[in-house]
C-alpha positions as a printed Julia matrix, in Angstrom:
317×3 Matrix{Float64}:
 -20.34    5.33  -70.59
 -20.0     1.5   -69.8
 -16.53    0.46  -68.89
 -17.12   -3.11  -69.86
 -18.94   -4.8   -72.68
 -19.82   -8.61  -72.68
 -19.34  -10.44  -76.14
 -20.93  -13.98  -76.47
 -19.25  -16.68  -78.42
 -18.99  -20.54  -78.52
 -15.68  -21.79  -77.54
 -16.24  -25.03  -79.19
 -16.62  -23.39  -82.55
 -13.36  -22.11  -84.06
 -15.05  -19.82  -86.4
 -16.87  -18.06  -83.37
 -13.75  -17.44  -81.57
 -11.88  -16.03  -84.71
 -14.96  -13.71  -85.56
 -14.81  -12.42  -81.86
 -11.41  -11.5   -82.07
 -11.8    -9.8   -85.5
 -14.67   -7.89  -84.07
 -12.94   -6.64  -80.94
  -9.5    -6.44  -82.16
  -7.82   -6.9   -78.53
  -4.43   -5.91  -77.4
  -4.31   -8.59  -74.68
  -6.15  -11.9   -74.27
  -6.36  -13.73  -71.04
  -7.47  -17.34  -71.17
  -9.15  -18.31  -67.69
 -11.4   -20.98  -69.37
 -11.24  -24.2   -66.95
 -13.16  -27.04  -65.31
 -11.15  -26.95  -62.06
 -12.24  -30.07  -60.21
  -9.98  -32.83  -61.08
 -12.1   -35.83  -60.1
 -14.83  -35.36  -62.82
 -12.09  -35.54  -65.46
 -12.0   -39.45  -64.92
 -15.56  -39.63  -65.64
 -15.83  -37.3   -68.64
 -12.29  -37.1   -70.15
 -13.28  -36.1   -73.53
 -15.34  -33.07  -72.17
 -12.33  -31.86  -69.94
  -9.93  -32.18  -73.09
 -12.36  -29.97  -75.07
 -12.91  -27.4   -72.6
  -9.2   -27.25  -71.3
  -6.93  -28.22  -74.1
  -8.97  -27.74  -77.4
 -10.39  -24.5   -76.41
  -6.74  -23.05  -75.66
  -5.76  -24.32  -79.26
  -8.8   -22.62  -80.83
  -7.92  -19.42  -79.07
  -4.29  -19.44  -79.97
  -5.03  -20.52  -83.59
  -7.73  -17.59  -83.88
  -4.95  -15.02  -82.74
  -2.26  -16.38  -85.15
  -4.96  -16.09  -88.08
  -5.83  -12.77  -86.87
  -2.19  -11.36  -86.54
  -1.4   -12.96  -90.03
  -4.62  -11.18  -91.66
  -4.05   -7.67  -89.76
  -0.49   -7.66  -89.13
  -1.59   -6.7   -85.38
   1.44   -8.5   -83.99
   1.51   -6.53  -80.64
  -1.46   -8.8   -79.52
  -0.41  -10.58  -76.03
  -1.91  -13.8   -74.68
  -1.98  -15.25  -71.42
  -2.73  -18.93  -70.6
  -3.83  -19.79  -66.97
  -2.23  -23.22  -65.99
  -2.14  -25.47  -63.32
   0.39  -27.32  -60.87
  -1.4   -30.45  -61.85
   0.81  -30.75  -65.03
   3.71  -31.81  -62.69
   2.17  -34.65  -61.24
   4.2   -36.85  -58.7
   7.98  -36.25  -58.9
  10.0   -39.36  -58.18
  13.49  -37.98  -57.65
  14.84  -35.17  -55.46
  17.28  -34.21  -57.97
  18.38  -35.01  -61.44
  21.77  -33.48  -62.53
  20.12  -31.72  -65.46
  16.74  -30.9   -63.79
  16.34  -30.0   -60.06
  13.06  -31.25  -58.81
  12.38  -29.64  -55.32
  10.64  -27.05  -55.38
   8.87  -27.34  -58.82
   9.88  -24.44  -61.04
   9.02  -23.3   -64.55
  11.83  -26.0   -65.9
  10.55  -28.98  -64.04
   9.32  -32.13  -65.7
   5.78  -32.64  -66.5
   4.14  -35.92  -65.25
   0.2   -35.27  -65.46
  -1.74  -38.18  -64.0
  -5.34  -37.24  -64.69
  -7.19  -36.27  -67.76
  -7.38  -32.86  -66.36
  -3.66  -32.5   -65.83
  -3.02  -33.92  -69.4
  -5.33  -31.46  -70.81
  -3.66  -28.71  -68.91
  -0.26  -29.85  -69.83
  -1.37  -29.87  -73.45
  -2.76  -26.34  -73.18
   0.52  -25.24  -71.73
   2.49  -27.04  -74.64
   0.19  -25.41  -77.19
   1.14  -22.1   -75.84
   4.82  -22.61  -76.02
   4.49  -23.89  -79.51
   2.49  -20.96  -80.82
   5.07  -18.81  -78.88
   8.08  -20.62  -80.46
   6.92  -21.59  -83.9
   4.87  -18.45  -84.8
   6.44  -15.58  -82.79
   3.6   -14.9   -80.74
   3.66  -13.1   -77.3
   2.33  -16.01  -75.11
   2.87  -16.52  -71.41
   1.84  -19.37  -69.05
   1.0   -18.87  -65.57
   1.41  -22.21  -63.62
  -0.82  -21.83  -60.58
  -0.57  -24.24  -57.37
  -3.5   -25.12  -55.48
  -5.49  -22.04  -53.82
  -8.17  -21.96  -51.3
 -10.74  -19.71  -49.64
 -14.06  -19.5   -47.87
 -15.77  -19.49  -51.11
 -14.36  -22.9   -52.01
 -16.85  -25.4   -53.43
 -18.09  -27.84  -50.82
 -16.83  -30.69  -53.53
 -13.18  -29.9   -52.77
 -11.49  -31.67  -49.69
 -10.38  -28.47  -47.74
 -14.04  -27.23  -47.7
 -15.37  -30.56  -46.83
 -13.06  -30.52  -43.74
 -13.99  -26.81  -42.61
 -17.66  -27.59  -43.39
 -17.55  -30.83  -41.21
 -15.86  -28.72  -38.43
 -18.68  -26.42  -38.31
 -21.23  -28.85  -38.4
 -19.68  -30.82  -35.6
 -19.11  -27.73  -33.56
 -22.89  -27.14  -33.8
 -23.81  -30.5   -33.03
 -25.23  -31.34  -36.54
 -22.99  -34.22  -37.2
 -20.56  -36.52  -35.13
 -17.69  -37.8   -37.4
 -15.84  -36.72  -40.43
 -14.74  -39.63  -42.81
 -11.67  -39.24  -44.98
 -10.61  -41.95  -47.64
  -7.0   -40.85  -47.48
  -4.96  -39.26  -44.68
  -1.58  -39.18  -46.45
  -1.89  -36.29  -48.95
   0.3   -33.38  -49.2
  -0.94  -30.21  -50.89
  -0.18  -26.52  -51.27
  -2.65  -24.48  -49.39
  -2.54  -20.86  -50.97
  -5.23  -18.18  -50.3
  -7.35  -17.61  -53.22
  -7.19  -13.84  -52.8
  -3.52  -14.12  -53.2
  -3.76  -16.17  -56.28
  -6.62  -13.99  -57.79
  -4.27  -10.83  -57.45
  -1.71  -13.21  -59.31
  -4.33  -13.78  -61.96
  -5.6   -10.55  -62.16
  -2.59   -8.35  -61.73
   0.29  -10.74  -62.33
  -1.11  -12.05  -65.67
  -1.46   -8.67  -66.93
   2.26   -7.94  -65.58
   3.37  -10.95  -67.41
   2.14   -9.52  -70.52
   3.87   -6.14  -69.79
   7.35   -7.68  -69.76
   9.61   -7.17  -72.74
   9.71  -11.0   -73.68
   7.17  -13.65  -73.08
   7.72  -16.25  -70.39
   6.23  -18.74  -67.97
   5.76  -18.2   -64.39
   5.04  -20.52  -61.25
   2.52  -18.95  -58.69
   2.99  -20.88  -55.4
   2.74  -20.61  -51.73
   3.89  -23.57  -49.22
   2.98  -27.01  -48.86
   1.51  -28.85  -45.69
   0.37  -32.44  -45.13
  -3.49  -33.02  -44.94
  -3.04  -33.7   -41.29
  -1.79  -30.22  -40.84
  -4.91  -29.03  -42.19
  -7.15  -31.15  -40.23
  -5.25  -30.26  -36.98
  -5.31  -26.6   -37.48
  -9.03  -26.64  -38.33
 -10.17  -28.76  -35.67
  -8.15  -27.35  -32.89
  -8.94  -24.06  -33.67
 -12.81  -24.81  -33.05
 -11.72  -26.35  -29.8
 -12.25  -29.82  -31.18
  -9.92  -32.96  -31.17
  -9.37  -34.21  -34.44
  -8.13  -37.57  -33.38
 -11.45  -38.37  -31.72
 -13.64  -37.1   -34.68
 -12.03  -38.21  -37.89
 -12.07  -41.61  -39.18
 -10.45  -43.22  -42.1
 -13.08  -44.96  -44.42
 -11.57  -46.58  -47.47
 -13.9   -45.78  -50.61
 -11.24  -46.19  -53.51
  -9.1   -43.89  -55.05
  -9.43  -42.55  -58.67
  -7.09  -44.42  -61.19
  -3.46  -42.86  -60.84
  -4.81  -40.28  -58.26
  -2.09  -37.95  -57.05
  -1.83  -37.46  -53.39
   1.47  -35.45  -53.68
   3.74  -34.03  -56.16
   6.62  -35.08  -54.05
   8.24  -38.35  -54.3
   9.39  -40.61  -51.39
  13.05  -39.35  -51.67
  12.01  -35.62  -52.17
  13.53  -33.26  -49.51
  11.3   -30.24  -48.88
  12.66  -26.87  -49.39
  11.45  -24.16  -47.48
   8.17  -25.99  -47.06
   7.51  -25.4   -50.8
   6.64  -27.84  -53.6
   6.22  -24.96  -56.16
   8.89  -22.31  -56.52
   7.74  -18.8   -57.2
  10.91  -17.1   -57.06
  10.76  -16.04  -60.52
   7.34  -14.35  -60.27
   8.68  -12.64  -57.05
  11.72  -11.46  -58.76
  10.41  -10.31  -62.07
   6.76   -9.41  -61.13
   7.1    -8.81  -57.52
   4.71  -10.96  -56.31
   4.52  -12.33  -52.69
   1.54  -14.15  -50.91
  -0.02  -12.21  -48.01
  -1.9   -14.77  -46.06
  -0.48  -17.54  -44.33
  -1.4   -21.37  -43.9
  -3.0   -21.01  -40.57
  -4.68  -17.71  -41.16
  -6.37  -19.29  -44.33
  -7.54  -22.31  -42.5
  -8.93  -20.34  -39.68
 -10.56  -17.9   -42.04
 -12.38  -20.99  -43.75
 -13.42  -22.46  -40.33
 -14.88  -19.09  -39.03
 -16.97  -18.95  -42.31
 -18.2   -22.58  -41.98
 -19.01  -22.33  -38.3
 -21.17  -19.37  -39.13
 -22.81  -21.23  -41.92
 -23.57  -24.27  -39.5
 -24.98  -21.96  -37.03
 -27.49  -20.75  -39.59
 -28.41  -24.36  -40.55
 -28.81  -25.07  -36.84
 -31.24  -22.17  -36.41
 -33.34  -23.37  -39.64
 -33.54  -26.68  -38.1
 -34.64  -25.36  -34.81
 -37.23  -22.92  -36.58
 -38.43  -25.77  -38.87
 -39.07  -28.02  -35.63
 -40.98  -25.27  -33.98
 -42.88  -24.76  -36.77
 -43.88  -28.5   -36.97
 -44.58  -28.54  -33.12
 -47.09  -25.74  -33.49
 -49.2   -27.91  -35.66
 -48.92  -25.51  -38.58
 -48.99  -27.01  -42.26
């Protein structure tokens, strides 16, 4: 017997979602729907709002309607959120709201259409929890990376460049901004958080929200570890090339006056205490893992270039 059955629905159609929930009658619902690259949200904001914020609203309303019609009030819902909702924080400490590291009670200051959409989805979840009594949890995930990271993300651009420079396929790496600060968590740890911790969130007595975070490092730290691990000098091979920033682009969630606490921008102590979660892979191990993968990829690229050159030199084709 199949352990999994896939169902099809149109997430842009509220009636399709409601029909699916009525058909399946689930006990738990996990909304992992996303468009995770922030940059395109400046170009297609209406699409981002629909797939991130409005989809969450349709799902929550479908759950509310289903519970109201069937009395199945035990249904539990988990919303996967993003640390982008916090945006840059201007002060180290406000008397009524500590800002560093960022926790479940920190202020939201979204600075991109993607961040605004994630913030809206988060607020929808809280609203349905408080106004309609649904068991709804938010997981607020900070940035996470792995060797499978898309090549349109900065971390992967760096490690791809390291591999290609190492193999003699390119000579320089250009950056538009050297000042960024980011959380660099291992995606495997976060996937454990998504697959296991989101389930654990829904097993608690009361619904709540949880930050999932690791530790922050400056962009120059990532560059230095990646290049030096490959035996390269980043100061000789990395150049700044201004190409213009996106409107209100966020390079750091930490304001100028913010003081770091244990190298963290995100405070995952609640997830650790309540759910027992701790990251297993450290920053340097993560970077080296990504570099190893992209050096191997660059080796295959170089072999293909040499094979193609030999194919042409033989006069074939």
